């Protein structure tokens, strides 16, 4: 299975979520997309379900010298969540990653200011929260997001992604009440390989989606 674009993936996920919602099993739904890539996917789900869209900013913590390789993630002001297997494989320890964590937190706060414009962070309590990304490799950013939201006591915590490795999906079921993934191959080396169009989503695309689908506009 390949997706034409993130919007196409979101439309396919929306079909699955609408079938679920029609059962009456979901109440007071809010879609929280992980920017930037998860926003076009989440926007399609929110649009189809006619529910609010917001963002939860999560930042990957990179390996020193190879920032594109994620070894951990942060959400809000929570402590970092690390990929323990990856740390052992790279002979790294948390205390060696302080500067990378600091850089990630600076960028996280920048994006929160850009996307929120002073609006408060979304509240999970009393809501069925659907966390959306465009795909998962290690799942570390999703894990940080889910742990952050779980502290807010949501009615139900659902992870919805177009593609996710089978083992990653199984591991994340310890964090979410439900994991919805359209395709679970044995391994996902790169999310982009599952898309025909995988352009870099811009801050403006995120802001446009929020303007349309967030209650505060």
PDB file of C-alpha atoms in Angstrom:
ATOM      1  CA  UNK A   1       0.000   0.000   0.000  1.00  0.00           C
ATOM      2  CA  UNK A   2       1.211   3.499  -0.914  1.00  0.00           C
ATOM      3  CA  UNK A   3      -0.450   6.814  -0.371  1.00  0.00           C
ATOM      4  CA  UNK A   4      -0.633   9.566  -2.960  1.00  0.00           C
ATOM      5  CA  UNK A   5      -0.154  12.241  -0.297  1.00  0.00           C
ATOM      6  CA  UNK A   6      -0.708  12.935   3.378  1.00  0.00           C
ATOM      7  CA  UNK A   7      -4.202  14.205   2.531  1.00  0.00           C
ATOM      8  CA  UNK A   8      -4.971  10.903   0.789  1.00  0.00           C
ATOM      9  CA  UNK A   9      -3.708   8.985   3.832  1.00  0.00           C
ATOM     10  CA  UNK A  10      -5.860  11.132   6.105  1.00  0.00           C
ATOM     11  CA  UNK A  11      -8.937  10.462   3.995  1.00  0.00           C
ATOM     12  CA  UNK A  12      -8.326   6.715   4.207  1.00  0.00           C
ATOM     13  CA  UNK A  13      -7.871   6.935   7.976  1.00  0.00           C
ATOM     14  CA  UNK A  14     -11.009   9.062   8.253  1.00  0.00           C
ATOM     15  CA  UNK A  15     -13.082   6.255   6.744  1.00  0.00           C
ATOM     16  CA  UNK A  16     -11.889   3.928   9.489  1.00  0.00           C
ATOM     17  CA  UNK A  17     -12.537   6.515  12.213  1.00  0.00           C
ATOM     18  CA  UNK A  18     -16.025   7.353  10.909  1.00  0.00           C
ATOM     19  CA  UNK A  19     -16.965   3.662  11.006  1.00  0.00           C
ATOM     20  CA  UNK A  20     -15.828   3.557  14.605  1.00  0.00           C
ATOM     21  CA  UNK A  21     -17.593   6.780  15.585  1.00  0.00           C
ATOM     22  CA  UNK A  22     -20.856   5.508  14.090  1.00  0.00           C
ATOM     23  CA  UNK A  23     -20.896   2.801  16.756  1.00  0.00           C
ATOM     24  CA  UNK A  24     -21.303   5.486  19.426  1.00  0.00           C
ATOM     25  CA  UNK A  25     -18.119   4.338  21.144  1.00  0.00           C
ATOM     26  CA  UNK A  26     -16.351   7.711  20.866  1.00  0.00           C
ATOM     27  CA  UNK A  27     -17.463  10.825  22.727  1.00  0.00           C
ATOM     28  CA  UNK A  28     -16.285  14.423  22.594  1.00  0.00           C
ATOM     29  CA  UNK A  29     -13.549  13.728  20.052  1.00  0.00           C
ATOM     30  CA  UNK A  30     -10.576  16.035  19.489  1.00  0.00           C
ATOM     31  CA  UNK A  31      -7.916  15.335  16.872  1.00  0.00           C
ATOM     32  CA  UNK A  32      -4.388  16.234  17.956  1.00  0.00           C
ATOM     33  CA  UNK A  33      -1.894  16.134  15.104  1.00  0.00           C
ATOM     34  CA  UNK A  34       1.866  15.975  15.565  1.00  0.00           C
ATOM     35  CA  UNK A  35       3.367  18.798  13.495  1.00  0.00           C
ATOM     36  CA  UNK A  36       4.396  19.209  11.001  1.00  0.00           C
ATOM     37  CA  UNK A  37       3.776  16.029   8.988  1.00  0.00           C
ATOM     38  CA  UNK A  38       0.807  14.795  10.982  1.00  0.00           C
ATOM     39  CA  UNK A  39      -1.230  17.953  10.407  1.00  0.00           C
ATOM     40  CA  UNK A  40      -2.392  17.322   6.798  1.00  0.00           C
ATOM     41  CA  UNK A  41      -3.368  13.782   7.855  1.00  0.00           C
ATOM     42  CA  UNK A  42      -5.169  14.943  10.997  1.00  0.00           C
ATOM     43  CA  UNK A  43      -6.936  17.747   9.134  1.00  0.00           C
ATOM     44  CA  UNK A  44      -8.679  15.235   6.876  1.00  0.00           C
ATOM     45  CA  UNK A  45      -9.826  13.198   9.867  1.00  0.00           C
ATOM     46  CA  UNK A  46     -11.086  16.255  11.741  1.00  0.00           C
ATOM     47  CA  UNK A  47     -12.852  17.544   8.625  1.00  0.00           C
ATOM     48  CA  UNK A  48     -14.590  14.229   7.954  1.00  0.00           C
ATOM     49  CA  UNK A  49     -15.614  13.690  11.575  1.00  0.00           C
ATOM     50  CA  UNK A  50     -16.555  17.365  12.026  1.00  0.00           C
ATOM     51  CA  UNK A  51     -14.497  17.642  15.201  1.00  0.00           C
ATOM     52  CA  UNK A  52     -11.825  20.139  16.333  1.00  0.00           C
ATOM     53  CA  UNK A  53      -8.226  19.925  15.181  1.00  0.00           C
ATOM     54  CA  UNK A  54      -5.318  21.039  17.344  1.00  0.00           C
ATOM     55  CA  UNK A  55      -1.632  20.260  17.483  1.00  0.00           C
ATOM     56  CA  UNK A  56       0.589  18.685  20.081  1.00  0.00           C
ATOM     57  CA  UNK A  57       4.168  19.753  19.498  1.00  0.00           C
ATOM     58  CA  UNK A  58       6.648  16.939  20.063  1.00  0.00           C
ATOM     59  CA  UNK A  59      10.333  17.241  19.227  1.00  0.00           C
ATOM     60  CA  UNK A  60      12.721  14.466  18.358  1.00  0.00           C
ATOM     61  CA  UNK A  61      16.058  14.298  20.196  1.00  0.00           C
ATOM     62  CA  UNK A  62      18.825  13.536  17.729  1.00  0.00           C
ATOM     63  CA  UNK A  63      22.030  11.571  18.054  1.00  0.00           C
ATOM     64  CA  UNK A  64      25.101  13.821  18.507  1.00  0.00           C
ATOM     65  CA  UNK A  65      26.583  14.434  15.074  1.00  0.00           C
ATOM     66  CA  UNK A  66      23.571  12.817  13.352  1.00  0.00           C
ATOM     67  CA  UNK A  67      20.541  14.919  14.335  1.00  0.00           C
ATOM     68  CA  UNK A  68      18.364  13.201  11.731  1.00  0.00           C
ATOM     69  CA  UNK A  69      18.589   9.969  13.751  1.00  0.00           C
ATOM     70  CA  UNK A  70      16.043  10.104  16.561  1.00  0.00           C
ATOM     71  CA  UNK A  71      17.042   8.622  19.887  1.00  0.00           C
ATOM     72  CA  UNK A  72      14.377  10.268  22.050  1.00  0.00           C
ATOM     73  CA  UNK A  73      11.597  12.850  22.144  1.00  0.00           C
ATOM     74  CA  UNK A  74      10.019  15.485  24.383  1.00  0.00           C
ATOM     75  CA  UNK A  75       6.474  16.804  24.733  1.00  0.00           C
ATOM     76  CA  UNK A  76       5.500  19.877  26.738  1.00  0.00           C
ATOM     77  CA  UNK A  77       7.729  20.311  29.769  1.00  0.00           C
ATOM     78  CA  UNK A  78       7.840  16.573  30.421  1.00  0.00           C
ATOM     79  CA  UNK A  79      11.143  14.734  30.914  1.00  0.00           C
ATOM     80  CA  UNK A  80      12.619  13.213  27.738  1.00  0.00           C
ATOM     81  CA  UNK A  81      11.501   9.791  26.568  1.00  0.00           C
ATOM     82  CA  UNK A  82      14.403   7.760  25.172  1.00  0.00           C
ATOM     83  CA  UNK A  83      14.717   4.747  22.909  1.00  0.00           C
ATOM     84  CA  UNK A  84      16.555   2.475  25.353  1.00  0.00           C
ATOM     85  CA  UNK A  85      17.438  -0.091  22.715  1.00  0.00           C
ATOM     86  CA  UNK A  86      18.895   2.632  20.538  1.00  0.00           C
ATOM     87  CA  UNK A  87      20.909   4.072  23.424  1.00  0.00           C
ATOM     88  CA  UNK A  88      22.490   0.706  24.114  1.00  0.00           C
ATOM     89  CA  UNK A  89      23.213   0.072  20.433  1.00  0.00           C
ATOM     90  CA  UNK A  90      24.963   3.440  20.104  1.00  0.00           C
ATOM     91  CA  UNK A  91      26.698   3.199  23.487  1.00  0.00           C
ATOM     92  CA  UNK A  92      25.035   6.409  24.620  1.00  0.00           C
ATOM     93  CA  UNK A  93      23.655   7.460  27.996  1.00  0.00           C
ATOM     94  CA  UNK A  94      21.097  10.119  28.860  1.00  0.00           C
ATOM     95  CA  UNK A  95      23.679  12.331  30.539  1.00  0.00           C
ATOM     96  CA  UNK A  96      25.557  12.607  27.223  1.00  0.00           C
ATOM     97  CA  UNK A  97      22.494  14.055  25.490  1.00  0.00           C
ATOM     98  CA  UNK A  98      21.908  17.184  27.546  1.00  0.00           C
ATOM     99  CA  UNK A  99      22.774  19.614  24.755  1.00  0.00           C
ATOM    100  CA  UNK A 100      20.571  17.763  22.262  1.00  0.00           C
ATOM    101  CA  UNK A 101      17.659  17.821  24.724  1.00  0.00           C
ATOM    102  CA  UNK A 102      18.165  21.559  25.272  1.00  0.00           C
ATOM    103  CA  UNK A 103      18.162  22.259  21.520  1.00  0.00           C
ATOM    104  CA  UNK A 104      15.033  20.187  21.055  1.00  0.00           C
ATOM    105  CA  UNK A 105      13.236  22.046  23.846  1.00  0.00           C
ATOM    106  CA  UNK A 106      14.117  25.446  22.353  1.00  0.00           C
ATOM    107  CA  UNK A 107      12.646  24.413  19.002  1.00  0.00           C
ATOM    108  CA  UNK A 108       9.591  22.877  20.692  1.00  0.00           C
ATOM    109  CA  UNK A 109       8.833  26.151  22.469  1.00  0.00           C
ATOM    110  CA  UNK A 110       9.379  28.117  19.233  1.00  0.00           C
ATOM    111  CA  UNK A 111       6.860  25.997  17.380  1.00  0.00           C
ATOM    112  CA  UNK A 112       4.366  26.221  20.215  1.00  0.00           C
ATOM    113  CA  UNK A 113       4.564  30.020  20.027  1.00  0.00           C
ATOM    114  CA  UNK A 114       4.142  29.979  16.250  1.00  0.00           C
ATOM    115  CA  UNK A 115       1.232  27.547  16.175  1.00  0.00           C
ATOM    116  CA  UNK A 116      -0.597  28.699  19.286  1.00  0.00           C
ATOM    117  CA  UNK A 117      -0.181  32.445  19.217  1.00  0.00           C
ATOM    118  CA  UNK A 118      -0.889  32.583  22.931  1.00  0.00           C
ATOM    119  CA  UNK A 119      -3.632  29.957  22.969  1.00  0.00           C
ATOM    120  CA  UNK A 120      -3.386  27.452  25.845  1.00  0.00           C
ATOM    121  CA  UNK A 121      -2.320  23.897  25.187  1.00  0.00           C
ATOM    122  CA  UNK A 122      -5.167  21.448  24.477  1.00  0.00           C
ATOM    123  CA  UNK A 123      -6.758  19.723  27.452  1.00  0.00           C
ATOM    124  CA  UNK A 124      -7.152  15.972  27.314  1.00  0.00           C
ATOM    125  CA  UNK A 125      -9.533  15.589  30.246  1.00  0.00           C
ATOM    126  CA  UNK A 126     -13.094  14.774  29.231  1.00  0.00           C
ATOM    127  CA  UNK A 127     -12.148  14.148  25.595  1.00  0.00           C
ATOM    128  CA  UNK A 128     -11.553  11.183  23.357  1.00  0.00           C
ATOM    129  CA  UNK A 129      -8.178  12.162  21.911  1.00  0.00           C
ATOM    130  CA  UNK A 130      -7.071  10.948  18.486  1.00  0.00           C
ATOM    131  CA  UNK A 131      -3.302  11.444  18.114  1.00  0.00           C
ATOM    132  CA  UNK A 132      -2.287  11.559  14.448  1.00  0.00           C
ATOM    133  CA  UNK A 133       1.043  11.399  12.628  1.00  0.00           C
ATOM    134  CA  UNK A 134       1.926  10.652   8.999  1.00  0.00           C
ATOM    135  CA  UNK A 135       3.708   7.417   9.919  1.00  0.00           C
ATOM    136  CA  UNK A 136       6.031   5.896  12.491  1.00  0.00           C
ATOM    137  CA  UNK A 137       9.464   4.311  12.343  1.00  0.00           C
ATOM    138  CA  UNK A 138      10.613   3.843  15.953  1.00  0.00           C
ATOM    139  CA  UNK A 139       7.476   5.420  17.444  1.00  0.00           C
ATOM    140  CA  UNK A 140       9.456   7.445  19.987  1.00  0.00           C
ATOM    141  CA  UNK A 141       7.705  10.754  19.218  1.00  0.00           C
ATOM    142  CA  UNK A 142       4.302   9.093  19.458  1.00  0.00           C
ATOM    143  CA  UNK A 143       5.296   7.503  22.766  1.00  0.00           C
ATOM    144  CA  UNK A 144       6.266  10.900  24.200  1.00  0.00           C
ATOM    145  CA  UNK A 145       2.974  12.385  22.985  1.00  0.00           C
ATOM    146  CA  UNK A 146       0.853   9.584  24.413  1.00  0.00           C
ATOM    147  CA  UNK A 147       2.555   9.683  27.811  1.00  0.00           C
ATOM    148  CA  UNK A 148       2.103  13.450  27.946  1.00  0.00           C
ATOM    149  CA  UNK A 149      -1.603  13.204  27.133  1.00  0.00           C
ATOM    150  CA  UNK A 150      -2.242  10.275  29.459  1.00  0.00           C
ATOM    151  CA  UNK A 151      -1.366  12.531  32.387  1.00  0.00           C
ATOM    152  CA  UNK A 152      -4.358  14.687  31.384  1.00  0.00           C
ATOM    153  CA  UNK A 153      -6.801  11.801  31.990  1.00  0.00           C
ATOM    154  CA  UNK A 154      -8.549  11.570  28.574  1.00  0.00           C
ATOM    155  CA  UNK A 155     -11.739   9.574  28.159  1.00  0.00           C
ATOM    156  CA  UNK A 156      -9.941   7.520  25.521  1.00  0.00           C
ATOM    157  CA  UNK A 157      -6.512   7.831  23.945  1.00  0.00           C
ATOM    158  CA  UNK A 158      -6.224   6.656  20.343  1.00  0.00           C
ATOM    159  CA  UNK A 159      -3.184   6.651  18.078  1.00  0.00           C
ATOM    160  CA  UNK A 160      -4.053   6.834  14.365  1.00  0.00           C
ATOM    161  CA  UNK A 161      -1.370   6.596  11.671  1.00  0.00           C
ATOM    162  CA  UNK A 162      -1.382   5.532   8.016  1.00  0.00           C
ATOM    163  CA  UNK A 163       1.660   3.271   8.310  1.00  0.00           C
ATOM    164  CA  UNK A 164       3.564   1.817  11.252  1.00  0.00           C
ATOM    165  CA  UNK A 165       5.832  -1.192  11.676  1.00  0.00           C
ATOM    166  CA  UNK A 166       4.137  -4.205  13.255  1.00  0.00           C
ATOM    167  CA  UNK A 167       6.421  -4.307  16.297  1.00  0.00           C
ATOM    168  CA  UNK A 168       6.182  -0.557  16.817  1.00  0.00           C
ATOM    169  CA  UNK A 169       2.381  -0.716  16.783  1.00  0.00           C
ATOM    170  CA  UNK A 170       2.416  -3.593  19.270  1.00  0.00           C
ATOM    171  CA  UNK A 171       4.753  -1.695  21.618  1.00  0.00           C
ATOM    172  CA  UNK A 172       2.607   1.454  21.509  1.00  0.00           C
ATOM    173  CA  UNK A 173      -0.488  -0.455  22.608  1.00  0.00           C
ATOM    174  CA  UNK A 174       0.994  -0.181  26.095  1.00  0.00           C
ATOM    175  CA  UNK A 175       0.640   3.615  25.831  1.00  0.00           C
ATOM    176  CA  UNK A 176      -2.648   4.068  23.943  1.00  0.00           C
ATOM    177  CA  UNK A 177      -6.073   2.572  24.493  1.00  0.00           C
ATOM    178  CA  UNK A 178      -6.245   1.820  20.768  1.00  0.00           C
ATOM    179  CA  UNK A 179      -3.793   1.903  17.858  1.00  0.00           C
ATOM    180  CA  UNK A 180      -5.279   2.370  14.382  1.00  0.00           C
ATOM    181  CA  UNK A 181      -2.851   1.805  11.501  1.00  0.00           C
ATOM    182  CA  UNK A 182      -3.926   1.184   7.908  1.00  0.00           C
ATOM    183  CA  UNK A 183      -0.801  -0.738   7.088  1.00  0.00           C
ATOM    184  CA  UNK A 184       1.627  -2.546   9.376  1.00  0.00           C
ATOM    185  CA  UNK A 185       4.551  -3.958   7.417  1.00  0.00           C
ATOM    186  CA  UNK A 186       7.232  -5.926   9.250  1.00  0.00           C
ATOM    187  CA  UNK A 187       9.466  -2.858   9.209  1.00  0.00           C
ATOM    188  CA  UNK A 188       9.285   0.822   8.225  1.00  0.00           C
ATOM    189  CA  UNK A 189      12.715   2.207   7.362  1.00  0.00           C
ATOM    190  CA  UNK A 190      11.431   5.597   6.235  1.00  0.00           C
ATOM    191  CA  UNK A 191       7.926   7.051   6.339  1.00  0.00           C
ATOM    192  CA  UNK A 192       8.495   8.857   3.043  1.00  0.00           C
ATOM    193  CA  UNK A 193       8.871   5.609   1.102  1.00  0.00           C
ATOM    194  CA  UNK A 194       5.143   4.976   1.595  1.00  0.00           C
ATOM    195  CA  UNK A 195       4.114   8.231  -0.094  1.00  0.00           C
ATOM    196  CA  UNK A 196       4.240   9.464  -3.687  1.00  0.00           C
ATOM    197  CA  UNK A 197       4.216  13.074  -2.435  1.00  0.00           C
ATOM    198  CA  UNK A 198       6.122  13.533   0.812  1.00  0.00           C
ATOM    199  CA  UNK A 199       7.049  17.204   0.628  1.00  0.00           C
ATOM    200  CA  UNK A 200       8.233  19.034   3.729  1.00  0.00           C
ATOM    201  CA  UNK A 201       5.177  20.504   5.446  1.00  0.00           C
ATOM    202  CA  UNK A 202       5.622  24.194   6.266  1.00  0.00           C
ATOM    203  CA  UNK A 203       4.609  26.203   9.312  1.00  0.00           C
ATOM    204  CA  UNK A 204       2.147  28.056   7.083  1.00  0.00           C
ATOM    205  CA  UNK A 205       0.391  24.815   6.121  1.00  0.00           C
ATOM    206  CA  UNK A 206       0.001  24.030   9.824  1.00  0.00           C
ATOM    207  CA  UNK A 207      -1.396  27.500  10.533  1.00  0.00           C
ATOM    208  CA  UNK A 208      -3.824  27.296   7.609  1.00  0.00           C
ATOM    209  CA  UNK A 209      -5.207  23.971   8.876  1.00  0.00           C
ATOM    210  CA  UNK A 210      -5.643  25.348  12.386  1.00  0.00           C
ATOM    211  CA  UNK A 211      -7.333  28.477  11.061  1.00  0.00           C
ATOM    212  CA  UNK A 212      -9.891  26.303   9.312  1.00  0.00           C
ATOM    213  CA  UNK A 213     -10.463  23.559  11.861  1.00  0.00           C
ATOM    214  CA  UNK A 214      -9.578  24.875  15.329  1.00  0.00           C
ATOM    215  CA  UNK A 215     -12.558  26.403  17.211  1.00  0.00           C
ATOM    216  CA  UNK A 216     -10.530  29.554  17.951  1.00  0.00           C
ATOM    217  CA  UNK A 217      -9.536  29.898  14.301  1.00  0.00           C
TER     218      UNK A 217
END
